[in-house]
Each structure stands twice: as structure tokens, then as C-alpha cells.
PDB file of C-alpha atoms in Angstrom:
ATOM      1  CA  SER F  18     -82.351  58.355 155.862  1.00 72.00           C
ATOM      2  CA  ILE F  19     -84.047  61.150 153.977  1.00 81.00           C
ATOM      3  CA  CYS F  20     -84.900  61.417 150.303  1.00 82.00           C
ATOM      4  CA  GLN F  21     -84.031  64.511 148.330  1.00 77.00           C
ATOM      5  CA  GLY F  22     -86.944  66.951 148.532  1.00 74.00           C
ATOM      6  CA  GLU F  23     -88.599  64.997 151.340  1.00 77.00           C
ATOM      7  CA  GLN F  24     -89.522  66.349 154.773  1.00 82.00           C
ATOM      8  CA  ILE F  25     -89.224  64.291 157.974  1.00 84.00           C
ATOM      9  CA  ASP F  26     -90.628  64.908 161.450  1.00 90.00           C
ATOM     10  CA  LEU F  27     -88.061  64.533 164.236  1.00 89.00           C
ATOM     11  CA  PHE F  28     -89.677  64.297 167.669  1.00 85.00           C
ATOM     12  CA  SER F  29     -88.474  63.627 171.208  1.00 84.00           C
ATOM     13  CA  ILE F  30     -90.152  61.859 174.104  1.00 84.00           C
ATOM     14  CA  PRO F  31     -88.230  62.337 177.379  1.00 81.00           C
ATOM     15  CA  ALA F  32     -88.018  59.024 179.217  1.00 81.00           C
ATOM     16  CA  GLN F  33     -86.688  60.400 182.495  1.00 85.00           C
ATOM     17  CA  GLY F  34     -86.248  63.598 184.465  1.00 86.00           C
ATOM     18  CA  LEU F  35     -88.775  65.969 185.919  1.00 89.00           C
ATOM     19  CA  PRO F  36     -90.943  68.120 183.650  1.00 89.00           C
ATOM     20  CA  PRO F  37     -91.240  70.730 182.442  1.00 92.00           C
ATOM     21  CA  TYR F  38     -88.417  70.448 179.883  1.00 92.00           C
ATOM     22  CA  SER F  39     -86.643  72.863 177.623  1.00 92.00           C
ATOM     23  CA  TYR F  40     -85.479  71.611 174.244  1.00 93.00           C
ATOM     24  CA  THR F  41     -82.719  72.530 171.831  1.00 92.00           C
ATOM     25  CA  TRP F  42     -82.237  71.001 168.386  1.00 92.00           C
ATOM     26  CA  THR F  43     -79.023  71.814 166.537  1.00 92.00           C
ATOM     27  CA  HIS F  44     -79.101  71.409 162.748  1.00 93.00           C
ATOM     28  CA  PRO F  45     -76.151  70.276 160.588  1.00 92.00           C
ATOM     29  CA  ASP F  46     -75.565  73.906 159.583  1.00 93.00           C
ATOM     30  CA  GLY F  47     -75.534  75.070 163.218  1.00 92.00           C
ATOM     31  CA  ALA F  48     -79.008  76.589 163.228  1.00 92.00           C
ATOM     32  CA  GLN F  49     -81.119  75.823 166.311  1.00 93.00           C
ATOM     33  CA  ASP F  50     -84.773  75.100 167.092  1.00 91.00           C
ATOM     34  CA  PHE F  51     -86.318  75.087 170.535  1.00 92.00           C
ATOM     35  CA  ASP F  52     -89.423  73.021 169.963  1.00 91.00           C
ATOM     36  CA  GLN F  53     -89.910  69.450 171.107  1.00 90.00           C
ATOM     37  CA  ASN F  54     -90.524  68.313 167.517  1.00 92.00           C
ATOM     38  CA  ILE F  55     -89.034  69.722 164.306  1.00 91.00           C
ATOM     39  CA  ILE F  56     -89.492  69.190 160.561  1.00 90.00           C
ATOM     40  CA  VAL F  57     -86.294  68.749 158.536  1.00 89.00           C
ATOM     41  CA  GLU F  58     -85.512  68.287 154.840  1.00 86.00           C
ATOM     42  CA  PHE F  59     -81.720  68.009 154.698  1.00 87.00           C
ATOM     43  CA  PRO F  60     -79.377  65.132 155.538  1.00 88.00           C
ATOM     44  CA  GLY F  61     -76.743  65.385 158.267  1.00 89.00           C
ATOM     45  CA  LEU F  62     -76.339  65.203 162.060  1.00 93.00           C
ATOM     46  CA  TYR F  63     -79.130  66.590 164.252  1.00 91.00           C
ATOM     47  CA  ALA F  64     -78.204  66.985 167.942  1.00 92.00           C
ATOM     48  CA  PHE F  65     -80.873  67.111 170.643  1.00 93.00           C
ATOM     49  CA  GLU F  66     -80.655  68.488 174.173  1.00 92.00           C
ATOM     50  CA  ALA F  67     -83.364  68.401 176.850  1.00 92.00           C
ATOM     51  CA  VAL F  68     -83.097  70.092 180.256  1.00 92.00           C
ATOM     52  CA  ASP F  69     -85.588  69.101 182.979  1.00 91.00           C
ATOM     53  CA  ALA F  70     -86.939  71.119 185.907  1.00 92.00           C
ATOM     54  CA  ASN F  71     -83.952  70.118 188.084  1.00 91.00           C
ATOM     55  CA  GLY F  72     -81.452  71.314 185.492  1.00 90.00           C
ATOM     56  CA  CYS F  73     -80.478  67.811 184.440  1.00 92.00           C
ATOM     57  CA  VAL F  74     -79.327  67.630 180.828  1.00 91.00           C
ATOM     58  CA  TYR F  75     -80.223  64.767 178.477  1.00 91.00           C
ATOM     59  CA  LEU F  76     -78.466  64.447 175.112  1.00 90.00           C
ATOM     60  CA  ASP F  77     -79.219  62.475 171.958  1.00 90.00           C
ATOM     61  CA  SER F  78     -78.581  62.765 168.233  1.00 90.00           C
ATOM     62  CA  ILE F  79     -79.646  61.282 164.913  1.00 91.00           C
ATOM     63  CA  PHE F  80     -77.793  61.166 161.609  1.00 92.00           C
ATOM     64  CA  LEU F  81     -79.940  61.341 158.460  1.00 87.00           C
ATOM     65  CA  GLU F  82     -78.318  59.725 155.457  1.00 85.00           C
ATOM     66  CA  ASN F  83     -79.041  61.253 152.052  1.00 84.00           C
ATOM     67  CA  ARG F  84     -80.978  59.038 149.632  1.00 84.00           C
ATOM     68  CA  GLU F  85     -80.930  59.950 145.949  1.00 82.00           C
ATOM     69  CA  PRO F  86     -84.366  59.693 144.358  1.00 85.00           C
ATOM     70  CA  PRO F  87     -84.812  57.111 141.581  1.00 90.00           C
ATOM     71  CA  GLU F  88     -84.520  58.359 138.015  1.00 91.00           C
ATOM     72  CA  PRO F  89     -86.811  56.144 135.951  1.00 95.00           C
ATOM     73  CA  ILE F  90     -86.481  55.963 132.180  1.00 96.00           C
ATOM     74  CA  ILE F  91     -89.514  55.185 130.022  1.00 97.00           C
ATOM     75  CA  VAL F  92     -88.723  52.934 127.079  1.00 96.00           C
ATOM     76  CA  GLY F  93     -90.884  52.752 123.935  1.00 95.00           C
ATOM     77  CA  ASP F  94     -91.362  53.991 120.388  1.00 93.00           C
ATOM     78  CA  ASN F  95     -91.537  57.788 120.260  1.00 93.00           C
ATOM     79  CA  ILE F  96     -93.344  57.805 116.917  1.00 91.00           C
ATOM     80  CA  ILE F  97     -96.006  55.348 115.785  1.00 92.00           C
ATOM     81  CA  CYS F  98     -98.436  55.182 112.896  1.00 91.00           C
ATOM     82  CA  GLU F  99    -102.092  56.037 113.306  1.00 87.00           C
ATOM     83  CA  ASN F 100    -104.126  53.067 114.555  1.00 84.00           C
ATOM     84  CA  ASP F 101    -100.945  51.383 115.813  1.00 89.00           C
ATOM     85  CA  SER F 102     -99.817  51.060 119.428  1.00 93.00           C
ATOM     86  CA  THR F 103     -96.605  50.839 121.408  1.00 95.00           C
ATOM     87  CA  ILE F 104     -95.663  49.417 124.793  1.00 96.00           C
ATOM     88  CA  LEU F 105     -94.169  51.812 127.341  1.00 97.00           C
ATOM     89  CA  SER F 106     -92.035  50.139 129.984  1.00 97.00           C
ATOM     90  CA  LEU F 107     -89.422  51.110 132.569  1.00 96.00           C
ATOM     91  CA  ASP F 108     -85.694  50.550 132.434  1.00 93.00           C
ATOM     92  CA  GLN F 109     -85.716  48.616 135.723  1.00 92.00           C
ATOM     93  CA  THR F 110     -88.025  47.331 138.458  1.00 92.00           C
ATOM     94  CA  TYR F 111     -89.385  49.478 141.278  1.00 93.00           C
ATOM     95  CA  ASP F 112     -91.321  48.780 144.457  1.00 92.00           C
ATOM     96  CA  ALA F 113     -94.321  50.833 143.343  1.00 94.00           C
ATOM     97  CA  ILE F 114     -95.365  52.278 139.983  1.00 96.00           C
ATOM     98  CA  LEU F 115     -98.134  54.699 139.070  1.00 96.00           C
ATOM     99  CA  TRP F 116     -98.669  55.733 135.439  1.00 97.00           C
ATOM    100  CA  SER F 117    -100.606  58.823 134.410  1.00 96.00           C
ATOM    101  CA  THR F 118    -103.185  56.444 132.932  1.00 95.00           C
ATOM    102  CA  GLY F 119    -103.858  55.101 136.428  1.00 96.00           C
ATOM    103  CA  SER F 120    -102.134  51.778 135.761  1.00 96.00           C
ATOM    104  CA  THR F 121     -99.805  50.330 138.376  1.00 95.00           C
ATOM    105  CA  GLU F 122     -98.339  47.690 136.069  1.00 95.00           C
ATOM    106  CA  ASP F 123     -94.724  47.521 134.931  1.00 94.00           C
ATOM    107  CA  GLU F 124     -95.744  48.483 131.378  1.00 96.00           C
ATOM    108  CA  ILE F 125     -98.664  50.025 129.529  1.00 97.00           C
ATOM    109  CA  THR F 126     -99.906  49.856 125.934  1.00 97.00           C
ATOM    110  CA  VAL F 127    -100.759  53.230 124.390  1.00 96.00           C
ATOM    111  CA  SER F 128    -101.979  54.325 120.966  1.00 94.00           C
ATOM    112  CA  GLU F 129    -102.892  58.005 121.293  1.00 93.00           C
ATOM    113  CA  ALA F 130    -100.475  60.883 120.854  1.00 94.00           C
ATOM    114  CA  GLY F 131     -99.630  62.795 124.012  1.00 96.00           C
ATOM    115  CA  THR F 132     -97.414  62.920 127.075  1.00 97.00           C
ATOM    116  CA  TYR F 133     -97.386  59.954 129.432  1.00 97.00           C
ATOM    117  CA  SER F 134     -95.789  60.149 132.876  1.00 97.00           C
ATOM    118  CA  VAL F 135     -94.920  57.719 135.633  1.00 97.00           C
ATOM    119  CA  THR F 136     -94.117  58.019 139.349  1.00 95.00           C
ATOM    120  CA  VAL F 137     -92.011  55.284 140.906  1.00 96.00           C
ATOM    121  CA  THR F 138     -91.236  54.528 144.544  1.00 92.00           C
ATOM    122  CA  VAL F 139     -88.286  52.579 145.948  1.00 89.00           C
ATOM    123  CA  GLY F 140     -88.117  50.638 149.203  1.00 78.00           C
ATOM    124  CA  PHE F 141     -87.009  53.502 151.470  1.00 76.00           C
ATOM    125  CA  GLY F 142     -89.851  55.697 150.219  1.00 80.00           C
ATOM    126  CA  CYS F 143     -88.074  57.936 147.748  1.00 87.00           C
ATOM    127  CA  GLN F 144     -89.996  58.771 144.588  1.00 89.00           C
ATOM    128  CA  GLY F 145     -88.947  59.720 141.088  1.00 91.00           C
ATOM    129  CA  GLU F 146     -90.821  60.792 137.982  1.00 94.00           C
ATOM    130  CA  ALA F 147     -90.386  60.569 134.231  1.00 96.00           C
ATOM    131  CA  SER F 148     -92.415  61.602 131.206  1.00 97.00           C
ATOM    132  CA  PHE F 149     -92.617  60.362 127.627  1.00 97.00           C
ATOM    133  CA  LEU F 150     -93.888  62.194 124.523  1.00 97.00           C
ATOM    134  CA  LEU F 151     -95.616  59.971 121.975  1.00 96.00           C
ATOM    135  CA  GLU F 152     -96.270  61.237 118.456  1.00 94.00           C
ATOM    136  CA  THR F 153     -98.404  59.643 115.754  1.00 93.00           C
ATOM    137  CA  ARG F 154     -97.988  59.866 112.012  1.00 90.00           C
ATOM    138  CA  ALA F 155    -100.787  59.635 109.457  1.00 89.00           C
ATOM    139  CA  ALA F 156    -100.950  56.617 107.194  1.00 89.00           C
ATOM    140  CA  PRO F 157     -99.509  57.230 103.706  1.00 93.00           C
ATOM    141  CA  VAL F 158    -101.902  58.663 101.123  1.00 93.00           C
ATOM    142  CA  ILE F 159    -101.882  56.810  97.816  1.00 94.00           C
ATOM    143  CA  THR F 160    -102.879  58.376  94.498  1.00 95.00           C
ATOM    144  CA  LEU F 161    -102.824  55.908  91.600  1.00 95.00           C
ATOM    145  CA  ASP F 162    -102.433  57.239  88.069  1.00 94.00           C
ATOM    146  CA  GLY F 163    -103.492  55.058  85.195  1.00 90.00           C
ATOM    147  CA  PRO F 164    -106.147  54.473  82.533  1.00 86.00           C
ATOM    148  CA  SER F 165    -109.733  54.006  83.615  1.00 84.00           C
ATOM    149  CA  VAL F 166    -110.442  51.691  80.687  1.00 83.00           C
ATOM    150  CA  LEU F 167    -108.285  49.370  78.576  1.00 81.00           C
ATOM    151  CA  CYS F 168    -108.737  46.921  75.775  1.00 79.00           C
ATOM    152  CA  PRO F 169    -107.935  43.259  76.376  1.00 76.00           C
ATOM    153  CA  GLU F 170    -104.211  42.615  76.100  1.00 74.00           C
ATOM    154  CA  ALA F 171    -103.486  46.347  75.921  1.00 77.00           C
ATOM    155  CA  ILE F 172    -100.348  47.290  77.873  1.00 83.00           C
ATOM    156  CA  PHE F 173    -100.235  50.484  79.904  1.00 86.00           C
ATOM    157  CA  GLU F 174     -98.453  51.967  82.929  1.00 91.00           C
ATOM    158  CA  LEU F 175     -99.961  52.329  86.413  1.00 93.00           C
ATOM    159  CA  SER F 176     -98.060  54.452  88.918  1.00 94.00           C
ATOM    160  CA  VAL F 177     -98.158  55.812  92.468  1.00 95.00           C
ATOM    161  CA  GLU F 178     -97.870  59.587  92.311  1.00 94.00           C
ATOM    162  CA  GLU F 179     -96.326  59.952  95.786  1.00 94.00           C
ATOM    163  CA  VAL F 180     -92.759  58.956  96.657  1.00 94.00           C
ATOM    164  CA  TYR F 181     -92.412  56.447  99.514  1.00 93.00           C
ATOM    165  CA  GLU F 182     -89.767  54.205 101.002  1.00 94.00           C
ATOM    166  CA  SER F 183     -91.040  51.056  99.308  1.00 96.00           C
ATOM    167  CA  TYR F 184     -93.798  49.690  97.090  1.00 96.00           C
ATOM    168  CA  SER F 185     -95.261  46.211  96.860  1.00 96.00           C
ATOM    169  CA  TRP F 186     -97.650  45.372  94.012  1.00 96.00           C
ATOM    170  CA  ASP F 187     -99.901  42.331  93.848  1.00 94.00           C
ATOM    171  CA  ASP F 188     -97.755  40.866  91.059  1.00 93.00           C
ATOM    172  CA  GLY F 189     -94.649  40.940  93.253  1.00 94.00           C
ATOM    173  CA  SER F 190     -93.039  43.992  91.646  1.00 94.00           C
ATOM    174  CA  ASN F 191     -91.710  46.751  93.876  1.00 94.00           C
ATOM    175  CA  GLU F 192     -91.257  49.818  91.695  1.00 95.00           C
ATOM    176  CA  ARG F 193     -93.321  52.984  91.824  1.00 94.00           C
ATOM    177  CA  VAL F 194     -94.445  52.381  88.244  1.00 95.00           C
ATOM    178  CA  ARG F 195     -95.570  49.023  86.867  1.00 94.00           C
ATOM    179  CA  GLU F 196     -96.983  47.676  83.613  1.00 92.00           C
ATOM    180  CA  ILE F 197    -100.541  46.433  83.509  1.00 90.00           C
ATOM    181  CA  VAL F 198    -102.111  44.296  80.796  1.00 87.00           C
ATOM    182  CA  GLY F 199    -105.775  44.769  80.013  1.00 83.00           C
ATOM    183  CA  PRO F 200    -108.696  45.401  82.366  1.00 87.00           C
ATOM    184  CA  GLY F 201    -108.602  44.258  86.005  1.00 90.00           C
ATOM    185  CA  THR F 202    -108.035  45.346  89.585  1.00 94.00           C
ATOM    186  CA  TYR F 203    -104.478  46.160  90.642  1.00 95.00           C
ATOM    187  CA  THR F 204    -103.345  46.595  94.267  1.00 96.00           C
ATOM    188  CA  VAL F 205    -100.282  48.224  95.834  1.00 96.00           C
ATOM    189  CA  THR F 206     -99.007  48.554  99.409  1.00 95.00           C
ATOM    190  CA  VAL F 207     -96.652  51.415 100.235  1.00 95.00           C
ATOM    191  CA  THR F 208     -94.403  51.950 103.243  1.00 94.00           C
ATOM    192  CA  SER F 209     -93.307  55.375 104.460  1.00 92.00           C
ATOM    193  CA  SER F 210     -89.891  56.263 105.858  1.00 88.00           C
ATOM    194  CA  ILE F 211     -91.077  55.624 109.444  1.00 85.00           C
ATOM    195  CA  GLY F 212     -92.671  52.285 108.582  1.00 87.00           C
ATOM    196  CA  CYS F 213     -96.321  53.317 108.188  1.00 91.00           C
ATOM    197  CA  THR F 214     -98.164  51.344 105.510  1.00 92.00           C
ATOM    198  CA  SER F 215    -101.251  51.830 103.358  1.00 92.00           C
ATOM    199  CA  SER F 216    -102.834  49.855 100.547  1.00 94.00           C
ATOM    200  CA  ALA F 217    -104.921  50.962  97.586  1.00 95.00           C
ATOM    201  CA  SER F 218    -106.525  49.307  94.582  1.00 95.00           C
ATOM    202  CA  PHE F 219    -107.142  50.582  91.066  1.00 94.00           C
ATOM    203  CA  THR F 220    -109.763  49.083  88.774  1.00 94.00           C
ATOM    204  CA  VAL F 221    -109.459  49.307  84.998  1.00 90.00           C
ATOM    205  CA  GLU F 222    -112.698  48.679  83.135  1.00 87.00           C
ATOM    206  CA  PRO F 223    -112.831  46.995  79.711  1.00 83.00           C
ATOM    207  CA  GLU F 224    -113.028  49.378  76.762  1.00 75.00           C
ATOM    208  CA  ASP F 225    -116.044  49.136  74.491  1.00 71.00           C
ATOM    209  CA  GLN F 226    -115.258  47.781  71.046  1.00 71.00           C
ATOM    210  CA  ILE F 227    -114.183  50.461  68.628  1.00 76.00           C
ATOM    211  CA  ALA F 228    -116.979  51.485  66.252  1.00 73.00           C
ATOM    212  CA  PHE F 229    -116.343  53.622  63.182  1.00 76.00           C
ATOM    213  CA  ASN F 230    -117.301  54.014  59.554  1.00 78.00           C
ATOM    214  CA  ILE F 231    -115.366  54.542  56.355  1.00 76.00           C
ATOM    215  CA  LEU F 232    -116.529  57.643  54.537  1.00 76.00           C
ATOM    216  CA  PRO F 233    -118.049  58.652  52.182  1.00 77.00           C
ATOM    217  CA  GLY F 234    -121.145  56.579  52.326  1.00 61.00           C
ATOM    218  CA  ASP F 235    -121.313  56.243  48.499  1.00 61.00           C
ATOM    219  CA  PHE F 236    -118.948  53.455  47.548  1.00 69.00           C
ATOM    220  CA  SER F 237    -119.386  53.541  43.784  1.00 73.00           C
ATOM    221  CA  ILE F 238    -116.800  55.021  41.457  1.00 76.00           C
ATOM    222  CA  CYS F 239    -116.895  55.798  37.742  1.00 75.00           C
ATOM    223  CA  PRO F 240    -114.081  54.938  35.355  1.00 75.00           C
ATOM    224  CA  GLU F 241    -111.403  57.581  35.318  1.00 74.00           C
ATOM    225  CA  ASP F 242    -112.724  58.962  38.631  1.00 78.00           C
ATOM    226  CA  SER F 243    -111.076  58.899  42.064  1.00 81.00           C
ATOM    227  CA  LEU F 244    -112.229  58.890  45.659  1.00 81.00           C
ATOM    228  CA  ILE F 245    -110.759  59.680  49.066  1.00 83.00           C
ATOM    229  CA  LEU F 246    -111.682  57.317  51.868  1.00 82.00           C
ATOM    230  CA  THR F 247    -111.583  58.605  55.462  1.00 84.00           C
ATOM    231  CA  VAL F 248    -112.620  57.366  58.916  1.00 84.00           C
ATOM    232  CA  ASP F 249    -115.219  59.076  61.123  1.00 84.00           C
ATOM    233  CA  GLY F 250    -113.237  59.196  64.327  1.00 79.00           C
ATOM    234  CA  ASP F 251    -110.024  60.386  65.935  1.00 81.00           C
ATOM    235  CA  PHE F 252    -107.407  57.654  66.233  1.00 82.00           C
ATOM    236  CA  THR F 253    -103.700  57.498  66.845  1.00 84.00           C
ATOM    237  CA  SER F 254    -102.769  55.237  63.932  1.00 87.00           C
ATOM    238  CA  TYR F 255    -104.191  53.873  60.696  1.00 84.00           C
ATOM    239  CA  LEU F 256    -103.238  50.926  58.532  1.00 88.00           C
ATOM    240  CA  TRP F 257    -105.030  50.632  55.184  1.00 84.00           C
ATOM    241  CA  SER F 258    -105.238  47.502  53.104  1.00 84.00           C
ATOM    242  CA  ASP F 259    -102.578  48.860  50.745  1.00 88.00           C
ATOM    243  CA  SER F 260    -100.223  49.229  53.783  1.00 86.00           C
ATOM    244  CA  SER F 261    -100.440  53.015  53.816  1.00 86.00           C
ATOM    245  CA  GLU F 262    -100.677  54.687  57.208  1.00 86.00           C
ATOM    246  CA  ALA F 263    -102.264  58.039  56.448  1.00 85.00           C
ATOM    247  CA  GLU F 264    -105.556  59.202  57.874  1.00 83.00           C
ATOM    248  CA  SER F 265    -107.139  58.892  54.416  1.00 82.00           C
ATOM    249  CA  LEU F 266    -106.760  56.665  51.354  1.00 81.00           C
ATOM    250  CA  PHE F 267    -106.835  57.835  47.706  1.00 83.00           C
ATOM    251  CA  ILE F 268    -108.432  55.262  45.385  1.00 83.00           C
ATOM    252  CA  SER F 269    -109.129  55.315  41.628  1.00 81.00           C
ATOM    253  CA  SER F 270    -110.460  51.868  40.895  1.00 81.00           C
ATOM    254  CA  PRO F 271    -113.210  49.601  42.246  1.00 82.00           C
ATOM    255  CA  GLY F 272    -112.257  47.016  44.839  1.00 80.00           C
ATOM    256  CA  VAL F 273    -112.403  46.065  48.509  1.00 83.00           C
ATOM    257  CA  TYR F 274    -110.601  48.428  50.834  1.00 83.00           C
ATOM    258  CA  SER F 275    -110.133  48.014  54.599  1.00 84.00           C
ATOM    259  CA  VAL F 276    -108.450  49.851  57.440  1.00 85.00           C
ATOM    260  CA  ILE F 277    -107.238  48.977  60.954  1.00 85.00           C
ATOM    261  CA  VAL F 278    -107.284  51.833  63.470  1.00 85.00           C
ATOM    262  CA  VAL F 279    -105.759  52.113  66.977  1.00 81.00           C
ATOM    263  CA  ASP F 280    -107.047  54.545  69.620  1.00 77.00           C
ATOM    264  CA  SER F 281    -105.233  56.301  72.460  1.00 75.00           C
ATOM    265  CA  LEU F 282    -105.755  53.313  74.790  1.00 69.00           C
ATOM    266  CA  GLY F 283    -104.181  50.882  72.360  1.00 70.00           C
ATOM    267  CA  CYS F 284    -107.458  49.348  71.278  1.00 75.00           C
ATOM    268  CA  SER F 285    -107.724  48.376  67.653  1.00 77.00           C
ATOM    269  CA  GLY F 286    -110.617  47.771  65.288  1.00 74.00           C
TER     270      GLY F 286
END
């Protein structure tokens, strides 16, 4: 038999007759060679004729059967995440295997992007080749958006700016945006559309206690006079002791006046 693309030497050794000999090989397509040995690469019937010095003719022939080369298929993940690996294997068993990595095993473990190839050999010597392109994808990048400081018990939102296939927070929630309460460290794991994962943490520091003064510094008032009390700071809300919510308080009589303020982080004082 002969494999596709293979070359075979056909040679003759006369066992009888008187030398010298003349030789004639006839190919399947009718072409002829007149050497004792020939190199062929096609299947079919090859007829041989030898004529010795006495004119005696000796005949023989050989039929080369066509053998189709094996067509291996490499099986594995075409795309993997950075720092991951995949196993490349073959769709069936072969008598001999040689990977481009130098391995002769049935399967190989690879982690770098690139083209991997394999040459296989079957029992009658025919060989086949296959190649496999492996691509890698970068791990997801996580950008967390939230407050850097919070007051105890203050409620705020912490979010992942990027859009991914799924989210998993350390509290068990799985939305892109979650509520956080007070200072602490919050962790999320995201998964991309091809299954790559990354984790990131976000630390919220405790806010310093709010410090402010009620102005003016002179807290005396004469009969029939009035005074406007203000706060030396910028806050989001005010609640005076008379239940008013303005930034300042108009007073016209002595007494004790107080105010509760809330800043942009929800801290009060």
C-alpha cells in the first residue's frame, strides 16, 4: 500500500537467468521506466519485465493500494482566560503522536496563546497533521465607585462601573450596584461573558466627627433686639431646635438654641 503524498522504492532482484539484464517497468498510466529500481508515489498496478542475456523474459507485478492519510482533530477550548490553561487532546487514538511542543502523549496542557500542531502516524505508516489556534482573554478590570469615607450607620451605594455577565458581592447580592452601611471593606467578584473572573475590594474609612460652631460668637441679646444664628460650614440639611430647617435661625429672645446638621456623606452632628 502507499499513503497519499508518500514515495515508495520499487526494486527488482533477478533470481534466475543470465546477466546482464534489461528492465522495463510499466506504470498504471502506461508510462515506462527502464531502470532496475524506480520511485513511485501513486497507487495502482506496476508491471515489471526483465530480459536476460539469452533473451529469456521474466515477468512480475505489484499492486499498490491507496491509503488515505489520517485526519486528526484537536479538541480543546479555543479561548481561555489569562493565567488559565486548557487540555488539548485528539479525537481518537493513533499509533504515534508528536505535538509541536515535543510531547508524544495523547494530550497536552497549554496556557499560552498561539498555534499548536500535531503529527500523527497510523500503523501502515501514513501521517496526518492538524493545528489548533488558542487565544487568551484578559481578566476583567474592575472599577469600584463609592464613598471613600462614611459615618457609622450611614447608607450609601457602591457600584461596579463596568458591565459584566455576573456579579457576586461578599454579602451574597449579585447586582452591579449594592447598598453599604458605614465604614468597612467590601468585595466583589465579576464574571465576563467568556467566563473570566476577577475580584476587587473597596475600603471605606470612618468619617471624622463633624465639628462646627454656631455664629456669631457673641451670644448676648438686648431686649427688643434680634439676632441671626448661622453655622460655620457647608451642610446639606439643618434642623434647629424650633424645628425650622433653614441655614440660619432668627431669634429675638434669650434662651438655649441648638441645631443638628447633616453633611454630604450622611453624617450628622
